[in-house]
Coordinates of C-alpha atoms in Angstrom, one line a residue:
Chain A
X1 CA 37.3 -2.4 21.3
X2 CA 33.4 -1.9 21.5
X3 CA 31.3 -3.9 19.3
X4 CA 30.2 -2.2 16.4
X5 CA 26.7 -0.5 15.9
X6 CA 25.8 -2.6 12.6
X7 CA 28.1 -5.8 11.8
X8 CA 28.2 -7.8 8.6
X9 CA 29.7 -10.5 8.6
X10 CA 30.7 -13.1 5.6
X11 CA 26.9 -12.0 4.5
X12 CA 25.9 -14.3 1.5
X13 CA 22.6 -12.8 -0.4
X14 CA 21.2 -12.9 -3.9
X15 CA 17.9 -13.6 -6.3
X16 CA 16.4 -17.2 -7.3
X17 CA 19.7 -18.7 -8.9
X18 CA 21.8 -15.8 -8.8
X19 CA 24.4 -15.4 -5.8
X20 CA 25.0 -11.6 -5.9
X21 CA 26.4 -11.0 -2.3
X22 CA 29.8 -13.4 -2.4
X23 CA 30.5 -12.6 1.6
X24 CA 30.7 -9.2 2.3
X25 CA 31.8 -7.9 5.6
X26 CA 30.9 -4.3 6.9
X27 CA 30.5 -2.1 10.2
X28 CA 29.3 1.1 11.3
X29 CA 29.4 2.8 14.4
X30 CA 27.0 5.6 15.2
X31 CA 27.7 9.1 14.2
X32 CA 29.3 7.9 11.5
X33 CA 28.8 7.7 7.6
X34 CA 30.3 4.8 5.8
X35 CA 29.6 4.9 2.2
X36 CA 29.6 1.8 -0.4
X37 CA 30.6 2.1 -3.3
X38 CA 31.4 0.1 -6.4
X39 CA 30.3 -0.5 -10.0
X40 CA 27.0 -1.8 -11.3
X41 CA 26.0 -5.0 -10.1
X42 CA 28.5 -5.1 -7.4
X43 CA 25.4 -5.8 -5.0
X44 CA 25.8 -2.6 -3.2
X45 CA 21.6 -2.5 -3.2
X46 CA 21.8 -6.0 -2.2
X47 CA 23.9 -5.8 0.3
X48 CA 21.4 -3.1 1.9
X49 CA 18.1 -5.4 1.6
X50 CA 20.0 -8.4 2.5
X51 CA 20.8 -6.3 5.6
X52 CA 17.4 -4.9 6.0
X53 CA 15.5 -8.3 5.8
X54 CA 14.2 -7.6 1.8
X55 CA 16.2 -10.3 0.2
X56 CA 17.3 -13.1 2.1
X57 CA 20.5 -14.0 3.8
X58 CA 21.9 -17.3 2.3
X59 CA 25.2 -17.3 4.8
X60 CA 26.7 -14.9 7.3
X61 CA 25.2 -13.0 9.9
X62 CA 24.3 -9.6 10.4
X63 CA 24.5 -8.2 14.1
X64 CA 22.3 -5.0 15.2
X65 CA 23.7 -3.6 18.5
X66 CA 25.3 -6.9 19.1
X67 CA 22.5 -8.8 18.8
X68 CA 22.4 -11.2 15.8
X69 CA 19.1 -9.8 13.5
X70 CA 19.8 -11.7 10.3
X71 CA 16.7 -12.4 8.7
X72 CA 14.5 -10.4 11.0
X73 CA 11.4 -8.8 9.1
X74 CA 12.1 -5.4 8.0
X75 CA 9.2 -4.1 10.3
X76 CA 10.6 -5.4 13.0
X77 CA 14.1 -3.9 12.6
X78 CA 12.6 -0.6 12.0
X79 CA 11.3 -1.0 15.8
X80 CA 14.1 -1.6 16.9
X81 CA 15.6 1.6 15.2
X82 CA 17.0 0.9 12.0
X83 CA 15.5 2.5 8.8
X84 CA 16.2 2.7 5.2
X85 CA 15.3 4.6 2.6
X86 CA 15.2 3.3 -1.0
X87 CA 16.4 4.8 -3.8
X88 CA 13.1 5.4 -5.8
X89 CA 9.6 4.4 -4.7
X90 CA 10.5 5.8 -1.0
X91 CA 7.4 7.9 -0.6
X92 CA 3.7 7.3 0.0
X93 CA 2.3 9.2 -3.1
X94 CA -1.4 9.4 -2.6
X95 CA -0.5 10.1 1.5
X96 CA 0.3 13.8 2.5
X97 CA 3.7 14.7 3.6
X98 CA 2.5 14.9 7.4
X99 CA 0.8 12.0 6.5
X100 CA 3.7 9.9 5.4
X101 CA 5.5 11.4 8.5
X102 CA 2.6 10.1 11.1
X103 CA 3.0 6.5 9.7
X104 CA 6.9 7.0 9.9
X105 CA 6.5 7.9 13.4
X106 CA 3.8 5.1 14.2
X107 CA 7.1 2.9 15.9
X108 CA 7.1 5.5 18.4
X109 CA 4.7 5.5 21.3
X110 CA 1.8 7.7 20.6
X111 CA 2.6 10.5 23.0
X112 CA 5.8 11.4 21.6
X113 CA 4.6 11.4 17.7
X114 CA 3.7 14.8 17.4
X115 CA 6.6 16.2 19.1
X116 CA 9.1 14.5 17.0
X117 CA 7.4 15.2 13.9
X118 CA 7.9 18.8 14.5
X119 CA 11.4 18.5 15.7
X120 CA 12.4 16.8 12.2
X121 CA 10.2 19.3 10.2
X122 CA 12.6 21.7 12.2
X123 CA 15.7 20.2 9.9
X124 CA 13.3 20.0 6.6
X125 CA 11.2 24.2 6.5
X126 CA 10.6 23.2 2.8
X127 CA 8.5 20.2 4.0
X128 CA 6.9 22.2 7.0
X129 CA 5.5 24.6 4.5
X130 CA 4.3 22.1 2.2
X131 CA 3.2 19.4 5.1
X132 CA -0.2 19.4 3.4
X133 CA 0.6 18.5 -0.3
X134 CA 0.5 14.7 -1.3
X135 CA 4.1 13.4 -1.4
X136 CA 3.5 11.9 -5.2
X137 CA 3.4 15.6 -6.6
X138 CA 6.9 16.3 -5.2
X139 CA 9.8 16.3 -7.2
X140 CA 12.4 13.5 -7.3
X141 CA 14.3 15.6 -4.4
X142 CA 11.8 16.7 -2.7
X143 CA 10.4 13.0 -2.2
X144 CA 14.1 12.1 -1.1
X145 CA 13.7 14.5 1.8
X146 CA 10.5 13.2 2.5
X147 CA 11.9 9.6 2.5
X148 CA 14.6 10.8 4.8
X149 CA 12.3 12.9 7.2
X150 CA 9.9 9.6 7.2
X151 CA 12.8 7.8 8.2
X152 CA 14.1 10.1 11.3
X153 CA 10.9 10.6 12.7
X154 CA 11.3 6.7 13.7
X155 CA 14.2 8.0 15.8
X156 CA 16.8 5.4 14.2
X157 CA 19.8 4.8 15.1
X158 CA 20.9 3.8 11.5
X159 CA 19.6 4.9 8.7
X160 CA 20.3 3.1 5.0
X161 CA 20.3 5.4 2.0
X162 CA 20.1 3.3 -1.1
X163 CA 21.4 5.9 -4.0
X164 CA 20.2 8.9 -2.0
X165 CA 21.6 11.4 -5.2
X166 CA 20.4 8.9 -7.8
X167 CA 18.4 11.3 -10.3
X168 CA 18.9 14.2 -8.7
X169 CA 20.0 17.5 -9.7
X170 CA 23.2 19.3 -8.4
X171 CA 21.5 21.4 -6.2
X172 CA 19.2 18.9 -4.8
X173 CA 22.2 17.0 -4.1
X174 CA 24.3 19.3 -2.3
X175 CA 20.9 19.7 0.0
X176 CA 20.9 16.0 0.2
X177 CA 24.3 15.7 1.5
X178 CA 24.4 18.4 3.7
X179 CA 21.4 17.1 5.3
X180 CA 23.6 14.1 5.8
X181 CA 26.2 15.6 8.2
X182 CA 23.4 17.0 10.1
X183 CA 22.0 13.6 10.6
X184 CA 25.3 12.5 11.8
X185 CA 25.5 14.7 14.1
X186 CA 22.5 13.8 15.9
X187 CA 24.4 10.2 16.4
X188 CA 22.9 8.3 14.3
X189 CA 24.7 5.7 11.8
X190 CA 24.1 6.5 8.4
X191 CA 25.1 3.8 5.6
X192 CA 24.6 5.1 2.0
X193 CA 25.3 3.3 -1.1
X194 CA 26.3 5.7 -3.9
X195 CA 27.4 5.8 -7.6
X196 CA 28.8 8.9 -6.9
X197 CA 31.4 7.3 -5.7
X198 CA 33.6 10.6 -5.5
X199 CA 31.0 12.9 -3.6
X200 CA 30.3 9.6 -1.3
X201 CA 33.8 8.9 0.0
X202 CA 34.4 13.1 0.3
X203 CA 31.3 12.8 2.7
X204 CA 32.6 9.4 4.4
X205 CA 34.2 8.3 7.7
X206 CA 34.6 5.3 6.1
X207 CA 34.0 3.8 2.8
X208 CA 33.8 0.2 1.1
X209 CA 34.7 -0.9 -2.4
X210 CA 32.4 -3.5 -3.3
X211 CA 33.2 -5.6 -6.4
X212 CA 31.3 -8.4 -7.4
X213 CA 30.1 -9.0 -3.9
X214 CA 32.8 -9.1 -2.4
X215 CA 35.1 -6.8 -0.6
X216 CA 37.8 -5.0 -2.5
X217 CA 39.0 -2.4 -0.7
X218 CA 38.0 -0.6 2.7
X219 CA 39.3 2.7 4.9
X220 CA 38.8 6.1 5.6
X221 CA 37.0 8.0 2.6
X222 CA 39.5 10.3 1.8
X223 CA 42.5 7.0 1.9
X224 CA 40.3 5.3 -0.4
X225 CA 40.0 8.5 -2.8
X226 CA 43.6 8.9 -2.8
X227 CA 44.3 5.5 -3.2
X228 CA 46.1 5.0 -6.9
X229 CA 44.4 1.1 -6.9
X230 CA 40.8 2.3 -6.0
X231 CA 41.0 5.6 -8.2
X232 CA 42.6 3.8 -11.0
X233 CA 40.2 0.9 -11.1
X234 CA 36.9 2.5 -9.7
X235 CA 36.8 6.6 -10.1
X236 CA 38.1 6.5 -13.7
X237 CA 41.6 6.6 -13.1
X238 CA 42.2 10.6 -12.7
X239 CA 43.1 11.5 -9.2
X240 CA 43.6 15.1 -10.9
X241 CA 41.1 17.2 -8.8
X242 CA 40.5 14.7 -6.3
X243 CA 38.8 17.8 -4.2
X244 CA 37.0 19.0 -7.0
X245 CA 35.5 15.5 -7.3
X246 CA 33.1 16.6 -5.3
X247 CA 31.0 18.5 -8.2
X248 CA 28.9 15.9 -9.3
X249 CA 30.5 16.0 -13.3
X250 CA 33.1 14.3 -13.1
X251 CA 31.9 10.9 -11.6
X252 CA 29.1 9.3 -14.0
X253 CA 27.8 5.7 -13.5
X254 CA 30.3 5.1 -16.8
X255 CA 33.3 6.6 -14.9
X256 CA 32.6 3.9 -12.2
X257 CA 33.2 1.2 -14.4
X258 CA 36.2 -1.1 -13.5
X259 CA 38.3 -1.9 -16.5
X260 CA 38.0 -5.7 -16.5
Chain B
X1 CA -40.4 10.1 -13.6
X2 CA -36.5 11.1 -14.4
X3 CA -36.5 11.9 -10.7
X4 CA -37.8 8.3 -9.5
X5 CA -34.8 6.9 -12.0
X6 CA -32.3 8.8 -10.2
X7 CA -33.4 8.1 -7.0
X8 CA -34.3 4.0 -7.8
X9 CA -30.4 4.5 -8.8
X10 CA -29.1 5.7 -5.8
X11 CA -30.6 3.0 -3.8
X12 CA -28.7 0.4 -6.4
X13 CA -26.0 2.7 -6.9
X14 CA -25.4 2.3 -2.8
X15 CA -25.2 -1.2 -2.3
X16 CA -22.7 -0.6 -5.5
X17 CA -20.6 1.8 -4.1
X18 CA -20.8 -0.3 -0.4
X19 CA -19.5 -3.2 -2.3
X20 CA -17.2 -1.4 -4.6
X21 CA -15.2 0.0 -1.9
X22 CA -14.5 -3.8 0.0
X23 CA -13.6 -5.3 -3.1
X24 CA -11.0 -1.8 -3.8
X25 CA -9.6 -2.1 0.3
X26 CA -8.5 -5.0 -0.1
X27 CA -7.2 -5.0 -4.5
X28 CA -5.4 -1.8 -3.0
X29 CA -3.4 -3.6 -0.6
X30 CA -3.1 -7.1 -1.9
X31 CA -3.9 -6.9 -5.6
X32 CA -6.1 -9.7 -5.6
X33 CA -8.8 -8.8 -7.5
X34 CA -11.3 -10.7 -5.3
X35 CA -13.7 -12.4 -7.8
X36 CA -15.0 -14.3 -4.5
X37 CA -16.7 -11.0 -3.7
X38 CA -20.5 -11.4 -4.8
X39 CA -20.3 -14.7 -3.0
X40 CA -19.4 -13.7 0.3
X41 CA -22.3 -10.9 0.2
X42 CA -24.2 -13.8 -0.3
X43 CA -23.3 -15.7 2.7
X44 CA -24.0 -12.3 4.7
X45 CA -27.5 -11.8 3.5
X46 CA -28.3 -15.4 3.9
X47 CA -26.7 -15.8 7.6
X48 CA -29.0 -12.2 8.1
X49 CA -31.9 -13.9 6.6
X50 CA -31.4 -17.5 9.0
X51 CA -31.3 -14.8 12.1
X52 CA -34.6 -12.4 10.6
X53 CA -36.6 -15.3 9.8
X54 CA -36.3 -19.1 11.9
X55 CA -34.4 -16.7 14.7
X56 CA -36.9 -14.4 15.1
X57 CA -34.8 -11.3 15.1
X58 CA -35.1 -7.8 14.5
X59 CA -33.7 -6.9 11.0
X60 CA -30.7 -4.5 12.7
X61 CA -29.8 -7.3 14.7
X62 CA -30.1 -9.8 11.3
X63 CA -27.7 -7.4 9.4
X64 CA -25.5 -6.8 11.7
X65 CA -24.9 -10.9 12.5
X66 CA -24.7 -10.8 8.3
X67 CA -22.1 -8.2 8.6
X68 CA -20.0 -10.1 11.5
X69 CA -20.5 -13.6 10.0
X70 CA -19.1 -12.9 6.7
X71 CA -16.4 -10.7 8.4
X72 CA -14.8 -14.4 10.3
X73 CA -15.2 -15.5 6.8
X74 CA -12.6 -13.0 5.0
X75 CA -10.5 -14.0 7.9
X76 CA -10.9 -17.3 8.0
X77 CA -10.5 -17.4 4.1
X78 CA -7.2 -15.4 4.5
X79 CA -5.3 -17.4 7.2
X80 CA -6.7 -20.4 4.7
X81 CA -5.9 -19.7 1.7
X82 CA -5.1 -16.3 0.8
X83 CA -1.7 -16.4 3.0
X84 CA -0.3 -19.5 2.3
X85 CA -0.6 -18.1 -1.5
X86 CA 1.2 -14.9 -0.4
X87 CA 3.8 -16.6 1.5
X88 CA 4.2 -18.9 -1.9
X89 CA 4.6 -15.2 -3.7
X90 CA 1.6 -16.3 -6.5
X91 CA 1.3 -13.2 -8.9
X92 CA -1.3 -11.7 -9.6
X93 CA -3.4 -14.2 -12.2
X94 CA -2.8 -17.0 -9.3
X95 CA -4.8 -14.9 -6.9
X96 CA -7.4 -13.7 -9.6
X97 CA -7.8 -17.7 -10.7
X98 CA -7.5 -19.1 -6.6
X99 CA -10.6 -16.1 -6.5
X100 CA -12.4 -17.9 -9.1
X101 CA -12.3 -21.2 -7.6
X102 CA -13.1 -19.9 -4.2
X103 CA -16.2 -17.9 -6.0
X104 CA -17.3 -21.5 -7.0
X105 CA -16.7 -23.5 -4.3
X106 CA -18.2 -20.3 -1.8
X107 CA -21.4 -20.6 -4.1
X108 CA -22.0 -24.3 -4.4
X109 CA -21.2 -24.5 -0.9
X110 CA -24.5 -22.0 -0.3
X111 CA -26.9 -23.8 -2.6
X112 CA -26.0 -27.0 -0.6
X113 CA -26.5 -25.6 2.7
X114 CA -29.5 -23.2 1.9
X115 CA -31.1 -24.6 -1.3
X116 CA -31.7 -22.1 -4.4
X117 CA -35.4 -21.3 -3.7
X118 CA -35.9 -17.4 -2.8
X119 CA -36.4 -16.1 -0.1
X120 CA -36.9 -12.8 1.8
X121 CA -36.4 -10.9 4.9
X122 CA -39.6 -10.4 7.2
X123 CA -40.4 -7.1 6.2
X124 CA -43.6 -5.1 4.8
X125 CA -42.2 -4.3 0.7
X126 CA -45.7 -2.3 0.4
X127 CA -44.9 0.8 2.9
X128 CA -44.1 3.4 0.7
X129 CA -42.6 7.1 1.6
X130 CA -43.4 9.6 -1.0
X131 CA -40.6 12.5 -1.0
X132 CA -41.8 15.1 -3.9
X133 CA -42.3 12.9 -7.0
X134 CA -40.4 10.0 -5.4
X135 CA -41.7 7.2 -4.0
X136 CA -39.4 4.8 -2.1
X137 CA -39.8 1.3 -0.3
X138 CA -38.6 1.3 3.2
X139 CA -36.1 -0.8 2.6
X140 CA -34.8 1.7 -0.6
X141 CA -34.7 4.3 2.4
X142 CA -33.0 1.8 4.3
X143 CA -30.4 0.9 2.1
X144 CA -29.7 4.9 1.1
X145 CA -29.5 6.2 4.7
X146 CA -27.2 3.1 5.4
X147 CA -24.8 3.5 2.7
X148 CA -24.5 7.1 3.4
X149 CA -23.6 6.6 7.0
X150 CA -21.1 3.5 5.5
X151 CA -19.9 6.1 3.1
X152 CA -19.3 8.6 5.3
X153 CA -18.1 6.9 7.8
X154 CA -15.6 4.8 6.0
X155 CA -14.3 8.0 4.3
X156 CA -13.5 9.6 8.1
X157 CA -12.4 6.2 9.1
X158 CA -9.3 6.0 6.4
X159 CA -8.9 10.1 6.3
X160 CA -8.9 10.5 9.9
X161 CA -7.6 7.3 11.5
X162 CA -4.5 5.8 12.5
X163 CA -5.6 2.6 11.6
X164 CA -6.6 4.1 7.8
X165 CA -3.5 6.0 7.3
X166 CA -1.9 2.7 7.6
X167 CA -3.9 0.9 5.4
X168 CA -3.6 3.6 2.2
X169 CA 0.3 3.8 3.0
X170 CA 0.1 0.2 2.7
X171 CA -1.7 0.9 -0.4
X172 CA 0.3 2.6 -1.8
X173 CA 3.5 0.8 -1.2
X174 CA 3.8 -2.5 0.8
X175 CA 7.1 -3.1 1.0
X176 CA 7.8 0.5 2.2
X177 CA 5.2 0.6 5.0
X178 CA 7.1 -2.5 6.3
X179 CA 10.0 -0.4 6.2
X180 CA 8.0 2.3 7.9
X181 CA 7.5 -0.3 10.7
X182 CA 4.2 -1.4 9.8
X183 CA 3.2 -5.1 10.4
X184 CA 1.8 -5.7 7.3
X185 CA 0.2 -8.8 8.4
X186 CA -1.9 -7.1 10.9
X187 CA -2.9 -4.6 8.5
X188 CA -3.6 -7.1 6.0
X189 CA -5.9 -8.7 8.3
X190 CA -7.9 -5.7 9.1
X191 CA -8.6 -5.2 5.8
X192 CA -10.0 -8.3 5.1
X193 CA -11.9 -7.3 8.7
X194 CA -13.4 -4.4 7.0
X195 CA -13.9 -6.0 3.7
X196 CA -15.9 -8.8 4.8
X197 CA -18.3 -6.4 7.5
X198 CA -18.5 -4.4 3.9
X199 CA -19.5 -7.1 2.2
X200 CA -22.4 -8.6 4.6
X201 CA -23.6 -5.3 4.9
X202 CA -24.0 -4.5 0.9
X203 CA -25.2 -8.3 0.6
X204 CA -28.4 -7.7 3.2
X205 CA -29.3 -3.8 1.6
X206 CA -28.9 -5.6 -2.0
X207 CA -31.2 -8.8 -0.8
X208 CA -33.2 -5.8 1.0
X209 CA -33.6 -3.9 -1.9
X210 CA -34.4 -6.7 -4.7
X211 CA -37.0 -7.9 -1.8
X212 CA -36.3 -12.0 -3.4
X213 CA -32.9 -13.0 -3.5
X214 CA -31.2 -16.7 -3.4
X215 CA -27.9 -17.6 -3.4
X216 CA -26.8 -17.1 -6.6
X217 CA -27.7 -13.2 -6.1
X218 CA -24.0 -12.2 -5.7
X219 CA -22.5 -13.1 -8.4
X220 CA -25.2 -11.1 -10.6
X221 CA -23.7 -7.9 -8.6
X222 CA -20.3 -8.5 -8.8
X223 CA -19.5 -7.2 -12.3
X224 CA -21.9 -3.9 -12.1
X225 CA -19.4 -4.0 -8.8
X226 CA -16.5 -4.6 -10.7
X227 CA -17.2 -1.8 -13.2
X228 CA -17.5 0.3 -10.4
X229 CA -14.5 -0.5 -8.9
X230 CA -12.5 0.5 -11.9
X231 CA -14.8 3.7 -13.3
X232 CA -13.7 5.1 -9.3
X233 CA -10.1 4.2 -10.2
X234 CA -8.9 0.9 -9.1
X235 CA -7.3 0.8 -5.9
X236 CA -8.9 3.9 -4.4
X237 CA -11.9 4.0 -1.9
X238 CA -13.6 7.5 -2.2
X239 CA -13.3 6.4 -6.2
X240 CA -14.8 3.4 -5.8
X241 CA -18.0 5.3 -3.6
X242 CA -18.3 8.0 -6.6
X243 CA -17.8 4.8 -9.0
X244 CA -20.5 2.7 -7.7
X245 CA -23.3 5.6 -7.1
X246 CA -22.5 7.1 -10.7
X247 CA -22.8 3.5 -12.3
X248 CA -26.4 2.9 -10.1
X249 CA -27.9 6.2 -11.3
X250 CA -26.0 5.8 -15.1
X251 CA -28.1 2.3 -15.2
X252 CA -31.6 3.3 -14.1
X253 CA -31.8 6.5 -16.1
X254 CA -31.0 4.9 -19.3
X255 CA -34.2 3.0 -19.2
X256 CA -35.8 6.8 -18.9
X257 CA -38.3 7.7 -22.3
X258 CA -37.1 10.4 -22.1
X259 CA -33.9 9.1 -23.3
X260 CA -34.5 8.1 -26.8
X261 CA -37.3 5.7 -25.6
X262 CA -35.4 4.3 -22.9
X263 CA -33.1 1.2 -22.5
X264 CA -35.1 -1.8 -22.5
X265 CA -34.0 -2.8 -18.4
X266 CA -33.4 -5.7 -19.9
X267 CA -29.9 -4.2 -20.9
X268 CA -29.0 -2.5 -17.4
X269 CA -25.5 -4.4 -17.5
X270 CA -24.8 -3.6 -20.6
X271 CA -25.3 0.4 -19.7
X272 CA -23.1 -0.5 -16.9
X273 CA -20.4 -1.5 -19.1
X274 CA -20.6 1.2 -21.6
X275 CA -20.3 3.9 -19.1
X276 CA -17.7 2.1 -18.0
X277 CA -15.6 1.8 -21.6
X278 CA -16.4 5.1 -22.5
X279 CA -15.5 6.7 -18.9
X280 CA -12.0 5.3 -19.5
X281 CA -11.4 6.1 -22.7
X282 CA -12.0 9.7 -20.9
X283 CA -10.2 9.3 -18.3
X284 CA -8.2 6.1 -18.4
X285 CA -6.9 6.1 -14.5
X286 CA -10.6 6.0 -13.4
X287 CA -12.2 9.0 -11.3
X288 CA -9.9 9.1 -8.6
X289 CA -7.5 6.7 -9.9
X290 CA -3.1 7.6 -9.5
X291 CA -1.9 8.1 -13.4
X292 CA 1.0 5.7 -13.4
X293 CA 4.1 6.5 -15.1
X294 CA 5.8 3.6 -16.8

């Protein structure tokens, strides 16, 4: 067996005196989604800043195409092709959207800038039209696919989504996640953390069930969604319209609480 | 006579706006509201005025030694000082208070070396140029022509530029134009770069234009500065331009007759301030300024 893209191993993380991450483990291979899911305050957002350099590691190790990057500054991960893109904040508002996609694309070496600029406004027309309008009059899902085009144009070869439907509307969802599968198919590693747990695990290879930082359950998406344990204690206990799930109604952030 | 105001305003208005925009560089990307600021355009105009006068060197060369000088300075003072308080993660009022210190160390540390008496640059303050109904001192022409070319230039420098882009993503988000990729520490450290050449440069035009100057001359500048910094809207550069020019001209024409009898000049920083209050309780963001949401 290969050694995975991204490995997390026993990763220990949290903020001044509180331990949020209680050693999580995780891997993702590229073209492949893995989704995390979880109630609030299971450290899902932690566990993708401890990954990503933003909070600090306290224990366990995190391995970038087998080579141990734990604690690495997040500008330097980005050169060496991860990204992330946060859940709000995840635009430069006062910059243009070709503007924020130049500085995304500043890892690259200058020649090849412009050229994959234009290939990723290829998979975003709504932002090719609009290249010259400042990001920070966009709306919420708009921004999101500015974040995400800011992101490719660095060439990753794993991309972090904190929350990428967080605030969203339906429709701007649906663009969101198919935009997704279209990214995986270009081979690159996506990792998304998502209160829609539902809709997340639908879309996954693989999902995680994180509970109070640590591990609770792991699989294939679709195991994990027909799983009595998970569905019972995580998606709100009906596994009545499991496919329908996917419309964005029936999973709330209050649905996602466990019952203890 | 209104048009002489306007113009006399420009010139101050200039080394204003030339000030302004250092002092917004670097509050945009490291919220430090540099208080130090008046006292490092000090240090430029006096290094300038030890290369004009016991150096013997043309006034270019003077302001451009200024300009360099207090450039190593913002560095210096960063690797010193301002990083170790970064890397400590002091908020906000620790910088502004560690910028207050600094102000007051930078400025007794000038007296000491350089004494209090004024002085001036070697150059003629009697040739006049008479445009229309305006009569200017070289060194007013001076100071316009070279904050124009500033102004322009450091417009096209963070419109057009790599190296700008970078620093107004940085700007606006830190934290994400490290996820960008950007090595915010080198970015940091041009700013300071262009900060400090900003500030030696508006620290020789201002000792140009008030012809005497001594060390405490900054620090007289730096709220008029302030004020412009925040009528442009705090945090942007082109604001803080429009800021400072509109604050130079607001001050001198309010000592026109014309205008009920004129401000006595004697109150030229108190015009500065009322613009300012009652330009924000326009526009509250500034000029240019980003209306924040919660």
């Amino acid at each position: 067996m290969t050694t995975p893209l991204l490995e997390v191993s026993a990763l220990e993380a949290g903020y001044d005196d509180a331990l949020i991450l209680r050693g999580v483990d995780l891997a993702a291979d590229a073209e492949q989604i893995v989704a995390i899911v979880g109630p609030n305050g299971a450290g899902k957002s932690t566990l993708l800043k401890a990954v990503y350099g933003l909070v600090r590691a306290r224990a366990g190790s995190v391995r970038f195409d087998g080579e141990d990057v734990t604690g690495v500054r997040a500008d330097r991960l980005t050169r060496r092709g991860m990204n992330l893109v946060p859940q709000v904040d995840n635009v430069f508002p006062t910059l243009t959207i070709a503007e924020n996609l130049h500085v995304g694309a500043l890892v690259l070496p200058r020649a090849e800038r412009q050229a994959e600029i234009v290939r990723v406004l290829e998979l975003f027309p709504l932002l090719a039209e609009r290249h010259r309008q400042r990001a920070g009059s966009l709306s919420g899902g708009q921004r999101k696919l500015v974040a995400l085009a800011r992101a490719l144009v660095a060439r990753p070869r794993l991309l972090l989504l904190d929350e990428p439907s967080a605030g969203l509307s339906p429709i701007a969802i649906d663009l969101v996640f198919e935009k997704l599968v279209e990214i995986r198919s270009l081979g690159i590693a996506i990792v998304i953390v998502e209160q829609n747990a539902r809709r997340a695990l639908a879309l996954a290879d693989i999902g995680y069930v994180l509970d109070t930082g640590r591990n609770a359950y792991s699989g294939p998406g679709r195991t994990l969604l027909d799983d009595p344990r998970v569905v019972d204690l995580y998606l709100g206990g009906s596994r009545s319209g499991t496919i329908a799930s996917s419309s964005t109604s029936t999973s709330t952030p209050s649905g996602m609480n466990p019952a203890t | 006579m209104f048009l002489q105001l306007v113009a006399n305003g420009l010139v101050t208005g200039s080394v204003y706006a030339i000030a302004a925009v250092g002092v917004s560089l670097v509050y945009g990307i490291l919220r430090l509201v540099n208080f130090a600021y008046g006292d490092m355009m000090a240090f430029g105009a006096l290094i300038a005025y030890g290369v004009d006068g016991p150096l013997h060197q043309s006034m270019i060369v003077a302001a451009l030694a200024g300009m360099a000088a207090t450039a190593a300075l913002a560095l210096a003072l960063d690797v010193v000082l301002w990083k170790p308080l970064r890397a400590r993660r002091a908020g906000f009022m620790s910088l502004f208070l560690a910028s207050i210190g600094l102000a007051l160390v930078l400025r007794q540390a000038l007296l000491l070396a350089a004494g209090s008496q004024p002085r001036s640059y070697r150059v003629n303050p009697y040739r006049v140029f008479v445009l229309g109904s305006v009569r200017l001192s070289e060194q007013q022409l001076i100071a316009v022509a070279a904050a124009a070319a500033t102004i322009v230039a450091v417009g096209l420098f963070l419109t057009l530029t790599t190296v700008g882009r970078v620093l107004r993503a940085m700007a606006d988000d830190r934290a994400l134009a490290a996820v960008a990729g950007i090595d915010v520490g080198r970015a940091t450290r041009v700013a300071w770069l262009i900060s400090g050449l900003l500030a030696g440069l508006a620290g020789v035009l201002a000792a140009l234009v008030e012809y005497s100057f001594d060390p405490n001359f900054g620090f007289q500048l730096l709220l008029p500065v302030f004020a412009a910094v925040v009528l442009g809207g705090i945090g942007s550069a082109y604001g803080a331009l429009a800021g400072g020019l509109a604050l130079g001209v607001a001050q001198e024409v309010s000592t026109w007759s014309g205008f009920a009898g004129g401000v006595n000049p004697v109150y030229k920083p108190v015009v500065a301030f009322a613009v300012l209050a009652v330009a924000l309780m326009i526009r509250p963001q500034g000029f240019f300024g980003q209306a924040r949401v919660g």
